[in-house]
Coordinates of C-alpha atoms in Angstrom, one line a residue:
Chain I
X194 CA -19.1 -58.1 -22.1
X195 CA -13.9 -61.8 -22.6
X196 CA -16.4 -59.2 -23.8
X197 CA -15.2 -60.1 -21.4
X198 CA -12.8 -64.7 -22.7
X199 CA -13.9 -61.8 -22.8
X200 CA -10.3 -62.6 -22.7
X201 CA -10.2 -64.0 -19.2
X202 CA -11.1 -67.2 -20.9
X203 CA -7.4 -68.0 -21.3
X204 CA -5.9 -69.0 -18.0
X205 CA -2.5 -68.9 -16.6
X206 CA -1.7 -72.4 -17.5
X207 CA -2.6 -71.7 -21.1
X208 CA -0.4 -68.7 -21.1
X209 CA 2.6 -70.5 -19.7
X210 CA 2.1 -73.3 -22.2
X211 CA 1.9 -70.7 -25.0
X212 CA 5.2 -69.4 -23.8
X213 CA 6.8 -72.8 -23.4
X214 CA 6.1 -73.5 -27.1
X215 CA 4.7 -76.3 -29.1
X216 CA 6.7 -79.0 -27.4
X217 CA 5.3 -78.2 -24.1
X218 CA 1.9 -78.1 -25.6
X219 CA 2.1 -81.4 -27.1
X220 CA 3.3 -82.7 -23.8
X221 CA 0.2 -81.2 -22.2
X222 CA -2.1 -83.2 -24.5
X223 CA -5.0 -84.6 -22.6
X224 CA -5.6 -88.2 -21.9
X225 CA -8.3 -89.8 -24.0
X226 CA -11.7 -88.8 -22.8
X227 CA -13.6 -91.3 -20.7
X228 CA -16.2 -93.5 -22.3
X229 CA -19.6 -91.8 -22.9
X230 CA -22.3 -92.3 -20.3
X231 CA -25.1 -94.4 -21.5
X232 CA -28.5 -92.9 -20.7
X233 CA -32.0 -92.4 -22.1
X234 CA -32.4 -89.2 -20.2
X235 CA -34.6 -86.5 -21.8
X236 CA -32.7 -83.2 -21.5
X237 CA -34.3 -79.9 -22.5
X238 CA -32.2 -76.8 -22.9
X239 CA -34.0 -73.5 -23.1
X240 CA -31.9 -71.1 -25.2
X241 CA -29.3 -71.4 -27.9
X242 CA -27.1 -68.5 -26.9
X243 CA -23.5 -68.9 -25.7
X244 CA -24.5 -71.0 -22.7
X245 CA -27.1 -73.3 -24.3
X246 CA -25.0 -74.0 -27.3
X247 CA -21.7 -74.7 -25.5
X248 CA -23.5 -77.0 -23.1
X249 CA -25.3 -78.9 -25.9
X250 CA -22.0 -79.5 -27.6
X251 CA -20.4 -80.8 -24.4
X252 CA -23.3 -83.0 -23.5
X253 CA -23.4 -84.6 -26.9
X254 CA -19.7 -85.6 -26.3
X255 CA -20.4 -86.9 -22.8
X256 CA -23.7 -88.8 -23.2
X257 CA -24.7 -91.8 -25.3
X258 CA -28.4 -92.1 -26.0
X259 CA -29.6 -89.0 -24.3
X260 CA -32.4 -87.1 -26.0
X261 CA -31.3 -83.5 -26.0
X262 CA -33.8 -80.9 -27.2
X263 CA -32.8 -77.3 -27.6
X264 CA -35.6 -74.7 -27.7
X265 CA -34.9 -71.3 -29.3
X266 CA -36.5 -69.5 -32.2
X267 CA -33.5 -67.3 -33.0
X268 CA -31.9 -68.1 -36.3
X269 CA -29.0 -65.7 -35.6
X270 CA -26.4 -66.2 -33.0
X271 CA -25.0 -62.9 -31.6
X272 CA -21.4 -62.6 -30.4
X273 CA -22.2 -60.0 -27.8
X274 CA -18.6 -59.3 -26.6
X275 CA -18.2 -57.7 -30.1
X276 CA -20.9 -55.1 -29.6
X277 CA -18.5 -52.7 -28.0
X278 CA -16.0 -52.9 -30.9
X279 CA -18.9 -52.3 -33.3
X280 CA -20.1 -49.3 -31.3
X281 CA -16.5 -48.0 -31.4
X282 CA -16.4 -48.1 -35.2
X283 CA -13.8 -50.8 -35.2
X284 CA -15.9 -53.7 -36.6
X285 CA -18.9 -53.9 -38.9
X286 CA -22.3 -55.1 -37.5
X287 CA -21.8 -58.4 -39.3
X288 CA -18.8 -59.1 -37.0
X289 CA -21.2 -60.3 -34.3
X290 CA -23.7 -62.3 -36.4
X291 CA -23.6 -65.9 -37.4
X292 CA -26.2 -68.7 -37.9
X293 CA -27.4 -70.4 -34.8
X294 CA -27.5 -73.7 -36.6
X295 CA -23.8 -73.4 -37.5
X296 CA -22.8 -74.0 -33.9
X297 CA -25.2 -76.8 -32.9
X298 CA -24.1 -80.4 -32.7
X299 CA -25.7 -83.2 -34.7
X300 CA -27.9 -85.6 -32.8
X301 CA -30.0 -83.1 -31.0
X302 CA -33.5 -81.7 -31.7
X303 CA -33.6 -78.0 -32.3
X304 CA -37.1 -76.7 -31.9
X305 CA -37.2 -73.3 -33.5
X306 CA -39.9 -72.0 -31.2
X307 CA -39.9 -70.0 -28.0
X308 CA -40.6 -71.5 -24.6
X309 CA -44.1 -70.4 -23.5
X310 CA -44.5 -72.2 -20.2
X311 CA -42.2 -73.9 -17.8
X312 CA -43.8 -76.4 -15.3
X313 CA -41.1 -77.8 -13.0
X314 CA -43.6 -79.7 -10.9
X315 CA -44.9 -81.7 -13.9
X316 CA -41.4 -81.6 -15.5
X317 CA -42.6 -80.2 -18.8
X318 CA -42.1 -77.2 -21.1
X319 CA -44.7 -75.9 -23.5
X320 CA -43.5 -74.1 -26.6
X321 CA -45.0 -71.1 -28.4
X322 CA -46.3 -73.6 -31.1
X323 CA -48.2 -75.5 -28.5
X324 CA -45.8 -78.5 -28.2
X325 CA -45.4 -80.1 -24.8
X326 CA -41.8 -81.3 -24.0
X327 CA -41.5 -83.6 -21.0
X328 CA -38.0 -83.7 -19.5
X329 CA -36.0 -85.5 -17.0
X330 CA -33.5 -82.6 -16.7
X331 CA -34.0 -79.0 -17.7
X332 CA -31.3 -76.4 -18.3
X333 CA -32.5 -72.9 -18.4
X334 CA -30.1 -70.8 -20.6
X335 CA -32.7 -68.3 -21.7
X336 CA -30.5 -65.2 -21.4
X337 CA -32.1 -61.9 -20.3
X338 CA -34.5 -59.2 -21.6
X339 CA -33.7 -55.6 -22.2
X340 CA -36.5 -53.6 -20.6
X341 CA -36.4 -50.4 -22.7
X342 CA -40.0 -49.9 -21.8
X343 CA -39.1 -49.2 -18.2
X344 CA -37.5 -45.9 -19.4
X345 CA -40.2 -43.5 -20.1
X346 CA -39.9 -42.0 -23.6
X347 CA -37.3 -44.6 -24.8
X348 CA -37.8 -47.0 -27.7
X349 CA -35.6 -48.9 -30.0
X350 CA -36.4 -46.6 -33.0
X351 CA -34.8 -43.7 -31.2
X352 CA -31.4 -45.4 -31.3
X353 CA -29.2 -43.6 -33.9
X354 CA -31.2 -40.4 -33.7
X355 CA -30.9 -37.2 -31.7
X356 CA -27.7 -38.3 -30.0
X357 CA -29.1 -41.5 -28.6
X358 CA -27.1 -44.7 -28.7
X359 CA -27.5 -48.0 -27.1
X360 CA -24.7 -50.5 -27.4
X361 CA -26.6 -53.4 -25.9
X362 CA -29.6 -53.5 -28.2
X363 CA -27.9 -55.6 -30.9
X364 CA -25.2 -55.3 -33.6
X365 CA -27.2 -53.0 -35.9
X366 CA -28.0 -50.7 -33.0
X367 CA -24.4 -50.8 -31.9
X368 CA -23.5 -49.6 -35.4
X369 CA -26.0 -46.8 -35.1
X370 CA -24.6 -46.0 -31.7
X371 CA -21.2 -45.6 -33.4
X372 CA -22.7 -43.2 -36.0
X373 CA -24.1 -41.0 -33.2
X374 CA -20.9 -41.1 -31.2
X375 CA -18.8 -40.3 -34.3
X376 CA -21.0 -37.4 -35.1
X377 CA -20.9 -36.2 -31.5
X378 CA -17.1 -36.4 -31.1
X379 CA -16.7 -34.4 -34.4
X380 CA -18.0 -31.3 -32.6
X381 CA -18.3 -31.9 -28.8
X382 CA -20.9 -31.1 -26.3
X383 CA -22.2 -33.1 -23.3
X384 CA -21.9 -36.9 -23.3
X385 CA -24.0 -38.6 -20.7
X386 CA -23.4 -42.2 -19.5
X387 CA -25.5 -44.3 -17.2
X388 CA -26.2 -47.8 -16.0
X389 CA -29.4 -49.3 -14.6
X390 CA -29.9 -50.4 -11.1
X391 CA -30.7 -54.0 -12.1
X392 CA -28.3 -56.8 -12.7
X393 CA -26.9 -56.4 -16.1
X394 CA -24.7 -57.9 -18.8
X395 CA -21.1 -57.0 -18.5
X396 CA -21.2 -54.2 -16.0
X397 CA -17.9 -52.9 -17.4
X398 CA -19.4 -52.1 -20.7
X399 CA -20.8 -48.7 -19.7
X400 CA -17.4 -47.7 -18.4
X401 CA -15.7 -48.9 -21.6
X402 CA -18.0 -46.8 -23.7
X403 CA -17.3 -43.7 -21.6
X404 CA -13.6 -44.2 -22.0
X405 CA -14.0 -44.8 -25.8
X406 CA -16.0 -41.7 -26.3
X407 CA -13.4 -39.7 -24.4
X408 CA -10.6 -41.3 -26.5
X409 CA -12.3 -40.3 -29.8
X410 CA -12.9 -36.8 -28.6
X411 CA -9.2 -36.5 -27.7
X412 CA -8.1 -38.0 -31.1
X413 CA -10.4 -35.6 -33.0
X414 CA -9.3 -32.6 -31.0
X415 CA -12.7 -31.9 -29.6
X416 CA -12.1 -33.0 -26.0
X417 CA -11.8 -29.3 -24.9
X418 CA -15.4 -28.7 -26.1
X419 CA -16.7 -31.9 -24.5
X420 CA -18.1 -32.6 -21.1
X421 CA -18.4 -36.2 -20.0
X422 CA -20.9 -37.0 -17.3
X423 CA -21.1 -40.5 -15.8
X424 CA -24.2 -41.1 -13.7
X425 CA -23.6 -44.1 -11.5
X426 CA -26.6 -46.0 -10.2
X427 CA -25.0 -46.4 -6.8
X428 CA -22.2 -45.0 -4.7
X429 CA -19.6 -47.0 -6.6
X430 CA -18.5 -47.2 -10.3
X431 CA -17.7 -50.9 -10.2
X432 CA -18.8 -53.6 -7.7
X433 CA -15.3 -54.8 -6.9
X434 CA -13.8 -52.3 -4.5
X435 CA -10.2 -52.3 -5.7
X436 CA -11.4 -52.0 -9.3
X437 CA -13.8 -49.2 -8.3
X438 CA -10.9 -47.3 -6.9
X439 CA -8.8 -47.7 -10.1
X440 CA -11.7 -46.6 -12.2
X441 CA -12.4 -43.7 -9.9
X442 CA -8.8 -42.5 -10.4
X443 CA -8.9 -43.0 -14.1
X444 CA -12.2 -41.0 -14.3
X445 CA -10.5 -38.3 -12.3
X446 CA -7.4 -38.2 -14.6
X447 CA -9.6 -38.0 -17.7
X448 CA -11.7 -35.2 -16.3
X449 CA -15.1 -37.0 -16.2
X450 CA -17.8 -35.5 -14.0
X451 CA -19.4 -38.3 -11.9
X452 CA -22.7 -38.2 -10.1
X453 CA -23.8 -41.1 -7.8
X454 CA -27.2 -42.6 -6.9
X455 CA -28.6 -41.6 -10.3
X456 CA -30.9 -44.1 -12.0
X457 CA -32.4 -43.1 -15.4
X458 CA -36.2 -43.2 -15.5
X459 CA -37.1 -41.1 -18.5
X460 CA -35.6 -39.6 -21.6
X461 CA -36.9 -36.7 -23.7
X462 CA -35.3 -37.2 -27.1
X463 CA -36.7 -33.9 -28.4
X464 CA -35.3 -31.7 -25.6
X465 CA -32.3 -34.0 -25.1
X466 CA -32.9 -34.3 -21.4
X467 CA -32.7 -37.5 -19.3
X468 CA -34.5 -37.7 -15.9
X469 CA -33.0 -39.6 -13.0
X470 CA -34.3 -40.9 -9.7
X471 CA -32.0 -39.7 -6.9
X472 CA -32.1 -39.7 -3.1
X473 CA -33.0 -36.0 -3.4
X474 CA -35.9 -36.7 -5.9
X475 CA -36.0 -36.5 -9.7
X476 CA -33.2 -34.7 -11.4
X477 CA -32.7 -33.8 -15.1
X478 CA -29.4 -33.8 -17.0
X479 CA -29.1 -32.5 -20.5
X480 CA -27.0 -34.3 -23.1
X481 CA -25.9 -34.1 -26.7
X482 CA -24.9 -37.8 -26.8
X483 CA -25.9 -40.6 -24.5
X484 CA -25.6 -44.4 -24.4
X485 CA -28.9 -45.7 -23.0
X486 CA -28.6 -48.8 -21.0
X487 CA -32.0 -50.3 -20.1
X488 CA -32.9 -52.1 -17.0
X489 CA -32.5 -55.9 -17.5
X490 CA -34.6 -58.7 -16.2
X491 CA -35.4 -62.4 -16.9
X492 CA -37.5 -63.2 -19.9
X493 CA -41.3 -63.4 -19.2
X494 CA -41.4 -67.2 -19.6
X495 CA -39.0 -67.6 -16.7
X496 CA -40.5 -64.7 -14.6
X497 CA -43.9 -66.3 -14.9
X498 CA -42.6 -69.8 -13.8
X499 CA -41.9 -71.1 -10.3
X500 CA -38.2 -70.9 -11.0
X501 CA -37.1 -67.3 -10.0
X502 CA -36.0 -66.0 -6.6
X503 CA -39.1 -65.2 -4.6
X504 CA -37.3 -63.3 -1.8
X505 CA -34.3 -60.9 -1.7
X506 CA -33.1 -58.2 -4.0
X507 CA -33.8 -60.1 -7.2
X508 CA -37.4 -61.1 -6.5
X509 CA -38.5 -58.4 -9.0
X510 CA -36.0 -59.3 -11.7
X511 CA -36.8 -63.0 -12.2
X512 CA -33.3 -64.6 -12.2
X513 CA -33.4 -68.4 -11.6
X514 CA -32.9 -69.4 -7.9
X515 CA -29.8 -71.6 -8.2
X516 CA -27.1 -72.6 -5.8
X517 CA -24.2 -70.3 -6.7
X518 CA -21.6 -73.1 -6.8
X519 CA -23.5 -76.0 -8.4
X520 CA -25.8 -73.9 -10.6
X521 CA -28.6 -76.4 -9.6
X522 CA -32.0 -75.0 -8.7
X523 CA -32.5 -74.9 -5.0
X524 CA -36.0 -76.3 -5.1
X525 CA -36.0 -78.4 -8.3
X526 CA -32.9 -80.5 -8.3
X527 CA -33.3 -81.6 -11.9
X528 CA -33.3 -78.0 -13.1
X529 CA -30.1 -76.0 -13.7
X530 CA -29.6 -72.5 -14.9
X531 CA -26.5 -71.2 -16.8
X532 CA -25.5 -67.9 -18.3
X533 CA -27.3 -64.6 -17.9
X534 CA -30.5 -66.1 -16.5
X535 CA -28.7 -67.7 -13.6
X536 CA -29.4 -66.0 -10.3
X537 CA -25.9 -65.8 -9.0
X538 CA -24.3 -62.7 -7.7
X539 CA -21.6 -62.1 -10.3
X540 CA -20.9 -61.6 -13.9
X541 CA -23.4 -61.9 -16.8
X542 CA -20.6 -62.3 -19.3
X543 CA -19.3 -64.8 -21.8
X544 CA -16.4 -65.5 -19.4
X545 CA -18.9 -66.5 -16.7
X546 CA -20.5 -68.8 -19.2
X547 CA -17.2 -70.4 -20.1
X548 CA -16.7 -71.4 -16.4
X549 CA -20.3 -72.2 -15.6
X550 CA -21.0 -74.6 -18.4
X551 CA -18.4 -77.3 -17.4
X552 CA -19.8 -77.2 -13.9
X553 CA -23.3 -77.8 -15.1
X554 CA -22.0 -80.5 -17.4
X555 CA -20.2 -82.3 -14.6
X556 CA -23.1 -81.9 -12.1
X557 CA -25.7 -83.0 -14.6
X558 CA -23.7 -86.0 -15.9
X559 CA -23.0 -87.1 -12.3
X560 CA -26.7 -86.8 -11.5
X561 CA -27.6 -89.0 -14.4
X562 CA -25.1 -91.6 -13.2
X563 CA -26.6 -91.4 -9.7
X564 CA -23.4 -89.8 -8.3
X565 CA -22.4 -86.5 -7.0
X566 CA -19.9 -84.0 -8.3
X567 CA -17.6 -81.6 -6.6
X568 CA -17.5 -79.3 -9.6
X569 CA -18.0 -75.7 -8.4
X570 CA -18.4 -72.3 -10.0
X571 CA -16.6 -69.8 -7.8
X572 CA -18.0 -66.7 -9.4
X573 CA -15.1 -66.2 -11.8
X574 CA -15.8 -63.6 -14.5
X575 CA -13.6 -61.3 -16.4
X576 CA -13.8 -58.0 -18.3
X577 CA -11.2 -56.6 -20.6
X578 CA -12.0 -53.0 -19.5
X579 CA -11.1 -50.9 -22.5
X580 CA -9.7 -47.6 -21.5
X581 CA -8.9 -46.4 -25.0
X582 CA -8.6 -47.8 -28.5
X583 CA -5.5 -49.9 -28.2
X584 CA -5.4 -50.4 -24.4
X585 CA -7.4 -52.3 -21.8
X586 CA -7.2 -53.6 -18.3
X587 CA -7.8 -57.4 -17.9
X588 CA -10.0 -57.4 -14.8
X589 CA -10.8 -60.9 -13.4
X590 CA -12.6 -61.5 -10.1
X591 CA -14.8 -64.0 -8.2
X592 CA -17.7 -64.1 -5.7
X593 CA -15.4 -62.8 -3.0
X594 CA -14.4 -59.7 -5.0
X595 CA -10.9 -61.2 -5.1
X596 CA -8.9 -60.4 -8.2
X597 CA -8.1 -63.7 -9.9
X598 CA -5.5 -62.8 -12.5
X599 CA -4.9 -65.5 -15.1
X600 CA -1.4 -64.3 -15.5
X601 CA -0.2 -63.2 -12.1
X602 CA 3.0 -61.3 -12.1
X603 CA 2.9 -61.1 -15.9
X604 CA -0.3 -59.1 -16.8
X605 CA -1.1 -56.6 -14.1
X606 CA -4.9 -56.5 -13.8
X607 CA -5.2 -52.9 -12.9
X608 CA -2.7 -51.7 -15.6
X609 CA -3.7 -50.3 -18.9
X610 CA -2.0 -52.6 -21.4
X611 CA -1.6 -53.3 -25.1
X612 CA -1.5 -57.0 -24.6
X613 CA -4.9 -56.9 -22.9
X614 CA -6.2 -55.1 -25.9
X615 CA -4.7 -57.7 -28.2
X616 CA -6.6 -60.4 -26.2
X617 CA -9.8 -58.5 -26.6
X618 CA -9.4 -57.8 -30.3
X619 CA -7.7 -61.0 -31.5
X620 CA -8.1 -63.9 -29.1
X621 CA -11.5 -63.3 -27.6
X622 CA -13.7 -64.2 -30.4
X623 CA -11.7 -67.3 -31.3
X624 CA -11.8 -68.6 -27.8
X625 CA -15.6 -67.8 -27.6
X626 CA -16.2 -69.7 -30.8
X627 CA -14.2 -72.7 -29.5
X628 CA -16.2 -72.5 -26.3
X629 CA -19.5 -72.7 -28.4
X630 CA -18.2 -75.8 -30.0
X631 CA -17.5 -77.3 -26.6
X632 CA -13.8 -77.4 -27.2
X633 CA -12.7 -74.6 -24.8
Chain J
X163 CA -11.6 -77.7 -18.7
X164 CA -9.5 -75.6 -16.3
X165 CA -6.4 -77.1 -17.7
X166 CA -4.7 -76.2 -20.9
X167 CA -5.1 -79.1 -23.4
X168 CA -3.6 -79.5 -26.8
X169 CA -7.0 -79.9 -28.2
X170 CA -8.2 -76.7 -26.7
X171 CA -5.3 -74.8 -28.1
X172 CA -5.9 -76.3 -31.5
X173 CA -9.6 -75.3 -31.3
X174 CA -8.7 -71.7 -30.6
X175 CA -6.2 -71.5 -33.4
X176 CA -8.6 -73.1 -35.8
X177 CA -11.2 -70.5 -34.9
X178 CA -8.7 -67.7 -35.1
X179 CA -7.4 -68.5 -38.6
X180 CA -10.0 -70.8 -40.0
X181 CA -9.2 -74.5 -40.1
X182 CA -7.9 -74.4 -43.8
X183 CA -5.5 -71.5 -43.3
X184 CA -4.4 -72.8 -39.9
X185 CA -3.5 -76.3 -41.2
X186 CA -1.9 -74.9 -44.3
X187 CA 0.3 -72.8 -42.1
X188 CA 1.2 -75.8 -40.0
X189 CA 2.0 -77.7 -43.1
X190 CA 4.1 -74.9 -44.5
X191 CA 6.1 -74.7 -41.2
X192 CA 6.6 -78.5 -41.2
X193 CA 7.8 -78.4 -44.8
X194 CA 10.3 -75.6 -44.1
X195 CA 11.5 -77.5 -41.1
X196 CA 11.9 -80.7 -43.1
X197 CA 13.7 -78.8 -45.8
X198 CA 16.1 -77.3 -43.3
X199 CA 16.9 -80.7 -41.8
X200 CA 17.3 -82.0 -45.3
X201 CA 19.9 -79.4 -46.4
X202 CA 21.8 -79.6 -43.2
X203 CA 22.1 -83.4 -43.6
X204 CA 22.8 -83.0 -47.3
X205 CA 25.6 -80.4 -46.7
X206 CA 26.7 -82.1 -43.4
X207 CA 27.0 -78.6 -41.8
X208 CA 25.5 -75.2 -41.5
X209 CA 27.0 -73.1 -44.3
X210 CA 28.3 -69.9 -42.9
X211 CA 27.8 -67.6 -45.9
X212 CA 24.2 -68.6 -46.3
X213 CA 23.7 -68.2 -42.6
X214 CA 25.1 -64.7 -42.5
X215 CA 23.1 -63.7 -45.6
X216 CA 20.0 -65.1 -43.9
X217 CA 20.7 -63.3 -40.7
X218 CA 21.0 -60.0 -42.5
X219 CA 17.3 -60.4 -43.2
X220 CA 16.5 -60.9 -39.5
X221 CA 15.8 -57.2 -38.8
X222 CA 13.5 -57.2 -41.8
X223 CA 11.6 -60.1 -40.4
X224 CA 11.4 -58.5 -36.9
X225 CA 10.1 -55.2 -38.2
X226 CA 7.7 -56.9 -40.6
X227 CA 6.2 -59.0 -37.8
X228 CA 5.7 -56.1 -35.5
X229 CA 4.1 -53.9 -38.2
X230 CA 2.0 -56.9 -39.3
X231 CA 0.5 -57.3 -35.8
X232 CA -0.2 -53.5 -35.7
X233 CA -1.7 -53.7 -39.1
X234 CA -4.2 -56.4 -38.3
X235 CA -5.2 -54.7 -35.0
X236 CA -6.4 -51.3 -34.1
X237 CA -3.3 -50.4 -32.2
X238 CA 0.1 -48.9 -32.5
X239 CA 3.4 -48.1 -30.7
X240 CA 1.7 -45.4 -28.7
X241 CA -0.4 -48.1 -27.0
X242 CA 2.6 -49.8 -25.4
X243 CA 1.7 -49.4 -21.7
X244 CA 3.8 -51.6 -19.5
X245 CA 6.8 -54.0 -19.3
X246 CA 4.8 -56.9 -20.6
X247 CA 3.8 -54.9 -23.7
X248 CA 7.5 -54.3 -24.4
X249 CA 8.2 -58.0 -23.9
X250 CA 5.4 -59.0 -26.2
X251 CA 6.6 -56.6 -28.8
X252 CA 10.1 -58.1 -28.5
X253 CA 8.8 -61.6 -28.7
X254 CA 6.8 -60.8 -31.9
X255 CA 10.0 -59.3 -33.4
X256 CA 12.1 -62.3 -32.4
X257 CA 9.5 -64.6 -34.0
X258 CA 9.6 -62.6 -37.2
X259 CA 13.4 -62.5 -37.2
X260 CA 13.9 -66.2 -36.5
X261 CA 11.2 -67.2 -39.0
X262 CA 12.6 -65.1 -41.9
X263 CA 16.2 -66.2 -41.1
X264 CA 15.2 -69.8 -41.1
X265 CA 13.2 -69.4 -44.4
X266 CA 16.0 -67.5 -46.1
X267 CA 18.6 -70.1 -45.2
X268 CA 16.4 -72.9 -46.6
X269 CA 15.6 -70.9 -49.7
X270 CA 19.3 -70.3 -50.5
X271 CA 20.2 -73.9 -49.8
X272 CA 17.4 -75.3 -51.9
X273 CA 17.7 -72.9 -54.8
X274 CA 21.4 -72.5 -54.7
X275 CA 22.3 -76.1 -54.7
X276 CA 24.7 -78.1 -52.5
X277 CA 27.3 -76.0 -50.6
X278 CA 30.9 -76.2 -51.7
X279 CA 33.1 -77.5 -49.0
X280 CA 36.2 -75.4 -48.7
X281 CA 37.7 -77.0 -45.7

């Protein structure tokens, strides 16, 4: 999930400067920022999650006179990279929760309503309270929806009962997932891990939780009575081939059973059986503990608008049809998408947000000035792939599936390291928070 | 954005420790540094007895720093996995050793008064 600044949010130059000490850092102090761009542009941002908040803070610093409106009913901001640590019993649920208003800049309007309708032809947004917001520029940062209803028999109230966990559902549900995993690893049995066939937040998270469950079973001495089954939705465990091979080897070393082309369609919590679609028809796998990961799709307000992809593999998921490098909508040039909702072929993570937001900022400000910008998002994302409590691999890659290590020659991306764990546990949240404030 | 800036680094440290604690730590470090410079100028030299006593505390500082990092994280010696982990552990130890040595020298110099020049 820096989870994913998740660490990867610190780049090589940062590290080298760290090592060089404070003198070098002072020397690296930036020149004073350019004067603000004067504009009366009306900018509407849909969503006050990581992407919307970070962008709002940066735009307030860049623009003078802009009318920025942020639309989001959520009073709580969730630090989603922390969910895995909560579900591993290492942090309380409160670790991931803060007030949305705490992070928002002064000088903007925060409308605490949901967006109900987006009309990019008329350049307006209608809120759930019936307000009409006309805009000159629209930034869609609406996140994504967890579609638990797409799994027959699954509902949120099952989480924390009968061996069912679900790390993604929120901090309280992550804590309930830990209770179930803790109970399970006390005695052993069959642990079943899956992932959906849709695009998803932090595709490394299902792998992390598999490793963590194994680690707890080993620590508690119940690994011998535990069978770990990973049901992959496709033929690979991870989309980046070289990482896939590493994970495959680690799964082999740890003794995990892997089945491929299995997509969960139903769960029977009473009988503790999950049903999967496979090329050979429906198959059932029994479990004593499972981490249910629902299919993920765009929120209805985006799905029901003209903004999503209408062709290709995502036409049923609703992600916004943007250029993968500029993050600008391909049909509505005054519309941008950033974060999970963006229809780009990599990384719905906080690390992606950190690298997308400045691109949108530059592109948008240039557009306001009547200029163009060469700012590009190259698909960078990162994942501190936890392989046990205390160790992780810092996986960073781009659109081309190239590994893009921030610390080449120093931190090996495919090596299980303590320093990668320290980044996840200590540096990630601080960097995330600094990003929210528009300062990193 | 893609470059390290001093402001970015400050922002991360402020978030990590909280602005109050972070700037108190910066102030404390600055005060100790100033005190060190003051006693060196006052005594016109580094005083060898104090320095040796201070250096005896270096291992304590090193071990304390290493244990502190492990205390505030969910990790331990068994998690050391590669060369960079060993280097990181050594750097943490060196930081603790140098820090405590520095502090001990200043404390002796300030509390013990001006050094007697024997030469």
